[in-house]
Short mmCIF file of C-alpha atoms in Angstrom, two decimals:
data_model
loop_
_atom_site.label_atom_id
_atom_site.label_comp_id
_atom_site.label_asym_id
_atom_site.label_seq_id
_atom_site.Cartn_x
_atom_site.Cartn_y
_atom_site.Cartn_z
CA MET A 24 -0.39 -63.05 54.92
CA ILE A 25 0.99 -59.66 54.18
CA ALA A 26 -0.99 -56.72 53.21
CA ARG A 27 -0.05 -53.28 52.71
CA THR A 28 -0.54 -50.33 54.88
CA PHE A 29 -0.50 -46.18 55.49
CA ASP A 30 -1.12 -47.06 59.32
CA PRO A 31 2.50 -46.84 61.52
CA GLU A 32 0.78 -48.07 64.53
CA PHE A 33 1.68 -52.01 64.32
CA LEU A 34 4.56 -51.35 63.24
CA ASN A 35 5.52 -48.75 65.79
CA THR A 36 5.09 -51.00 68.95
CA VAL A 37 7.21 -53.71 66.94
CA ILE A 38 10.50 -51.53 66.75
CA ASN A 39 10.31 -49.99 70.04
CA HIS A 40 9.49 -53.52 71.64
CA PRO A 41 12.71 -54.06 74.56
CA ASP A 42 13.85 -57.23 72.66
CA VAL A 43 13.92 -55.39 69.24
CA ARG A 44 14.64 -51.34 69.75
CA PRO A 45 18.56 -52.07 70.93
CA MET A 46 19.53 -53.40 67.29
CA LEU A 47 18.22 -50.78 65.95
CA GLY A 48 20.83 -48.27 67.07
CA GLY A 49 20.40 -44.39 68.51
CA GLU A 50 18.49 -43.26 71.32
CA GLY A 51 15.00 -42.90 72.25
CA ALA A 52 10.91 -43.96 70.77
CA LEU A 53 11.15 -44.83 67.10
CA ASP A 54 8.71 -43.51 64.70
CA ILE A 55 7.64 -44.68 61.03
CA SER A 56 5.13 -41.99 60.48
CA ALA A 57 6.67 -40.25 57.76
CA GLN A 58 8.14 -43.40 56.11
CA ALA A 59 4.73 -44.83 56.20
CA LEU A 60 2.28 -41.86 54.77
CA ASP A 61 4.80 -41.53 51.82
CA ALA A 62 3.15 -42.87 48.24
CA ASN A 63 6.22 -43.96 47.23
CA ASN A 64 6.90 -46.30 50.10
CA PHE A 65 5.42 -49.57 50.66
CA VAL A 66 5.06 -50.82 54.23
CA LEU A 67 4.16 -54.75 54.37
CA THR A 68 2.84 -55.89 56.84
CA SER A 69 1.83 -59.62 58.78
CA ASP A 70 1.05 -60.92 61.97
CA HIS A 71 4.17 -60.73 64.28
CA GLY A 72 5.80 -57.92 62.04
CA GLY A 73 6.30 -56.08 58.75
CA PHE A 74 8.90 -54.21 56.10
CA ILE A 75 9.30 -51.00 55.11
CA LEU A 76 10.58 -50.35 51.72
CA MET A 77 11.55 -46.98 51.33
CA GLN A 78 11.84 -45.78 47.70
CA HIS A 79 15.28 -44.80 46.69
CA GLU A 80 14.70 -44.11 42.80
CA PRO A 81 12.23 -45.59 40.58
CA GLY A 82 12.01 -49.81 40.97
CA VAL A 83 14.47 -49.55 43.52
CA TYR A 84 13.81 -49.94 47.19
CA GLU A 85 15.75 -50.16 50.55
CA VAL A 86 14.02 -52.52 52.67
CA HIS A 87 14.00 -52.66 56.62
CA SER A 88 12.80 -55.92 58.42
CA GLN A 89 10.72 -55.39 61.96
CA PHE A 90 9.83 -58.60 63.28
CA LEU A 91 9.01 -59.69 67.17
CA PRO A 92 11.46 -62.43 68.40
CA GLY A 93 10.18 -66.37 68.66
CA HIS A 94 8.48 -66.35 64.82
CA SER A 95 11.56 -67.37 62.64
CA GLY A 96 8.92 -69.93 60.18
CA ALA A 97 6.69 -66.75 59.75
CA THR A 98 8.98 -63.87 59.51
CA ILE A 99 11.17 -66.24 56.20
CA ARG A 100 7.48 -66.53 54.67
CA ALA A 101 6.44 -63.18 55.38
CA MET A 102 10.10 -62.58 53.25
CA ARG A 103 9.31 -64.56 50.51
CA GLU A 104 5.94 -63.50 50.31
CA ALA A 105 6.73 -59.62 50.42
CA MET A 106 9.58 -60.21 47.67
CA THR A 107 6.82 -61.64 45.37
CA TYR A 108 4.81 -59.08 46.59
CA MET A 109 7.25 -56.04 45.13
CA PHE A 110 8.83 -57.77 42.45
CA THR A 111 5.63 -58.58 40.61
CA ARG A 112 2.94 -55.91 42.15
CA THR A 113 4.90 -52.82 42.04
CA ASP A 114 7.88 -50.99 39.78
CA CYS A 115 10.57 -52.93 41.98
CA GLU A 116 13.64 -54.19 39.91
CA THR A 117 15.95 -54.43 42.53
CA LEU A 118 16.26 -54.23 46.91
CA VAL A 119 19.05 -52.90 48.58
CA SER A 120 19.66 -53.43 52.38
CA GLN A 121 22.27 -52.31 55.26
CA VAL A 122 22.80 -54.99 57.91
CA PRO A 123 25.08 -54.00 60.42
CA ASP A 124 27.05 -56.86 62.09
CA ASN A 125 25.35 -56.75 65.37
CA ASN A 126 21.58 -56.81 63.85
CA ARG A 127 21.67 -61.07 63.76
CA PRO A 128 18.33 -61.40 62.83
CA ALA A 129 18.42 -58.42 59.49
CA HIS A 130 21.66 -60.22 58.71
CA GLY A 131 19.69 -63.78 59.18
CA ILE A 132 16.34 -63.12 56.38
CA ALA A 133 18.98 -61.01 53.91
CA MET A 134 21.37 -64.04 53.24
CA VAL A 135 17.92 -66.75 53.45
CA GLY A 136 16.28 -63.97 51.07
CA GLY A 137 18.93 -64.05 48.58
CA LEU A 138 20.65 -61.01 49.37
CA ARG A 139 24.54 -60.87 48.05
CA GLU A 140 26.87 -58.08 49.52
CA VAL A 141 27.71 -55.40 47.31
CA PHE A 142 30.22 -54.12 49.52
CA ARG A 143 30.74 -53.05 53.34
CA ARG A 144 31.67 -50.23 55.40
CA GLU A 145 33.42 -50.06 58.74
CA GLU A 146 32.46 -46.93 59.77
CA GLY A 147 28.90 -45.81 58.62
CA PRO A 148 25.86 -44.24 60.31
CA ARG A 149 25.19 -47.90 62.00
CA GLY A 150 28.45 -49.01 62.80
CA PRO A 151 30.40 -51.99 60.84
CA ALA A 152 27.66 -53.34 58.21
CA SER A 153 26.87 -54.76 54.60
CA TYR A 154 25.28 -53.39 52.08
CA VAL A 155 22.98 -56.12 49.97
CA SER A 156 21.55 -56.48 46.66
CA LEU A 157 18.71 -58.36 44.79
CA GLY A 158 17.40 -57.94 41.75
CA ILE A 159 14.32 -59.18 39.96
CA MET A 160 16.49 -61.80 37.98
CA ASP A 161 18.36 -63.24 41.09
CA TRP A 162 15.02 -63.72 42.73
CA ALA A 163 12.88 -64.95 40.01
CA MET A 164 16.08 -67.46 39.02
CA ARG A 165 15.94 -68.44 43.17
CA THR A 166 12.02 -68.68 43.60
CA LYS A 167 11.11 -72.30 43.10
CA ALA A 168 7.50 -71.48 43.92
CA LEU A 169 7.10 -69.55 40.76
CA GLU A 170 7.39 -72.83 38.63
CA THR A 171 3.95 -73.65 39.35
CA PRO A 172 2.10 -70.93 37.55
CA GLY A 173 4.62 -71.26 34.69
CA ALA A 174 3.78 -75.01 34.20
CA TRP A 175 0.15 -73.89 34.39
CA PHE A 176 0.55 -71.33 31.82
CA HIS A 177 2.62 -74.17 29.53
CA ALA A 178 0.04 -76.76 30.23
CA ALA A 179 -2.69 -74.13 29.70
CA LEU A 180 -1.00 -73.37 25.90
CA GLU A 181 0.00 -77.17 24.95
CA THR A 182 -3.23 -78.16 25.48
CA ALA A 183 -4.67 -75.41 23.02
CA LYS A 184 -2.34 -76.41 20.89
CA ALA A 185 -2.79 -79.64 20.59
CA LYS A 186 -6.64 -79.19 20.12
CA ALA A 187 -5.91 -76.81 17.14
CA GLY A 188 -4.20 -79.43 15.74
CA SER A 189 -0.80 -77.25 16.05
CA GLU A 190 2.31 -78.81 15.05
CA LEU A 191 4.78 -76.06 16.46
CA GLU A 192 7.36 -77.85 18.66
CA VAL A 193 5.89 -78.79 22.44
CA HIS A 194 8.92 -77.52 25.12
CA GLY A 195 9.99 -80.12 27.59
CA HIS A 196 10.38 -79.74 31.20
CA ASP A 197 13.00 -76.78 31.55
CA GLU A 198 13.39 -75.48 35.48
CA ALA A 199 14.73 -71.41 34.74
CA HIS A 200 12.02 -71.53 31.57
CA GLU A 201 9.40 -72.30 34.26
CA ARG A 202 10.70 -69.25 37.04
CA ALA A 203 10.67 -67.24 34.22
CA VAL A 204 7.42 -67.50 32.95
CA GLY A 205 5.55 -67.83 35.89
CA ALA A 206 7.56 -64.72 37.08
CA ALA A 207 5.98 -62.93 34.12
CA VAL A 208 2.32 -64.39 34.64
CA LEU A 209 2.57 -63.47 38.00
CA MET A 210 3.31 -59.73 37.11
CA ILE A 211 0.79 -59.52 34.76
CA ARG A 212 -2.24 -61.02 36.57
CA ALA A 213 -0.93 -58.54 39.36
CA GLY A 214 -1.99 -55.48 36.38
CA ASN A 215 1.45 -55.33 35.44
CA PRO A 216 2.14 -56.56 32.03
CA ALA A 217 4.61 -54.18 30.48
CA LYS A 218 7.13 -55.33 33.34
CA GLY A 219 5.65 -58.75 32.71
CA VAL A 220 7.11 -58.81 29.54
CA ARG A 221 9.69 -56.70 29.43
CA PHE A 222 10.63 -59.27 31.87
CA TYR A 223 10.28 -62.39 30.16
CA ASN A 224 12.38 -60.81 26.85
CA ARG A 225 15.07 -59.77 29.23
CA TRP A 226 15.24 -63.42 30.42
CA ALA A 227 14.15 -64.85 26.93
CA ARG A 228 16.79 -63.22 24.91
CA MET A 229 19.55 -64.34 27.52
CA ALA A 230 18.48 -68.05 27.20
CA GLY A 231 17.98 -68.28 23.62
CA TYR A 232 14.30 -67.87 23.54
CA ALA A 233 12.04 -65.84 20.89
CA THR A 234 10.50 -62.69 22.96
CA ILE A 235 6.99 -61.62 23.49
CA THR A 236 4.96 -58.93 22.09
CA LEU A 237 2.30 -57.21 24.58
CA VAL A 238 -0.51 -56.63 21.92
CA SER A 239 -2.81 -54.37 24.44
CA GLU A 240 -3.29 -53.52 28.07
CA GLN A 241 -7.17 -53.20 28.05
CA PRO A 242 -7.96 -55.96 27.95
CA ILE A 243 -4.36 -57.70 28.58
CA VAL A 244 -3.96 -59.43 25.27
CA VAL A 245 -0.18 -61.20 24.56
CA ASP A 246 1.65 -62.70 21.44
CA VAL A 247 3.56 -65.48 23.13
CA VAL A 248 4.68 -66.19 19.58
CA ASP A 249 2.85 -69.93 19.62
CA ALA A 250 -0.38 -68.20 20.07
CA VAL A 251 -2.27 -64.88 21.12
CA VAL A 252 -3.51 -65.10 24.74
CA GLY A 253 -5.48 -63.31 26.74
CA LEU A 254 -4.86 -62.64 30.70
CA ASN A 255 -7.61 -61.19 32.37
CA GLY A 256 -8.66 -63.47 34.98
CA PRO A 257 -7.54 -66.52 36.48
CA ASP A 258 -7.75 -68.63 33.01
CA LEU A 259 -5.44 -68.40 29.80
CA GLU A 260 -7.72 -67.69 26.94
CA VAL A 261 -6.68 -68.89 23.88
CA LEU A 262 -7.50 -66.75 21.68
CA LEU A 263 -5.16 -67.51 17.92
CA CYS A 264 -3.15 -70.82 18.50
CA ARG A 265 -0.69 -70.62 15.24
#
C-alpha cells in the first residue's frame, strides 16, 4: 500500500487540491519537488495521498501528512504502514511533527498514530500549533500487529528447542516481549539487523531480559542466548540450539 517515490507529481496534486490547500497556509501553489528529490528525505505515497518525511538529523524525521478528503479509513491504514516502514526499514528513531490548530485532519491522524504533544507555540510560523513526537519504543509497545512476527519467532524457536531436547525454560506469552521481538524481526528482515538487535537490547535491559548479539550481517546470524539463528529469508534457521 505504501511506496517510496522521488516523483513529486502525485502529492503536488494532493496538496494543491481545493479541499486541502487552504489548511496548509500561505498563498499560491505549493511544490514539494525539492523535498522529494532529496535522498535524505522519504516521500511515501498510497492511493489517496501520502507522507513527506524530512530528515532533521540522522534518525529524526519531521512528518507531514497530505491526503484527499473522504478516505479516513485508508488514511489510518497508510499511516500505520508508513510508521512501520520508517521504524523498520530506515534509520528512523523518532518522528516529529507540527500540528496547526486549524488543520483538524492532521491533528486527528497524529493523535491516532500515537504522537504526543511535547510543547505548544501560539505564534509559530503556521499560527497556534502543537509540536508532537513519537519514539521507536513507544511505537513498538503500542503496535499490537507486532505480536504476530514476535509469536512466529518464539514458536519456531521453541519447536527447534523441543526437537533438540533443550532443557532451557519456555517463556510464556508476554505481550510486550512479543512486540519487542516482532519489531526486531521486521527490522532484521528489512536489512536492518544492527538496528534490530540494538532496539531489542534496549527493550531487554529495561525489561530484565537477556540481551542478544549480532554475530554477522552477511549472512544475518544472531545469538539469541537459547540458540544461534539465521534470518536471511522468510524462515528461521536454527544453527545451534542450546
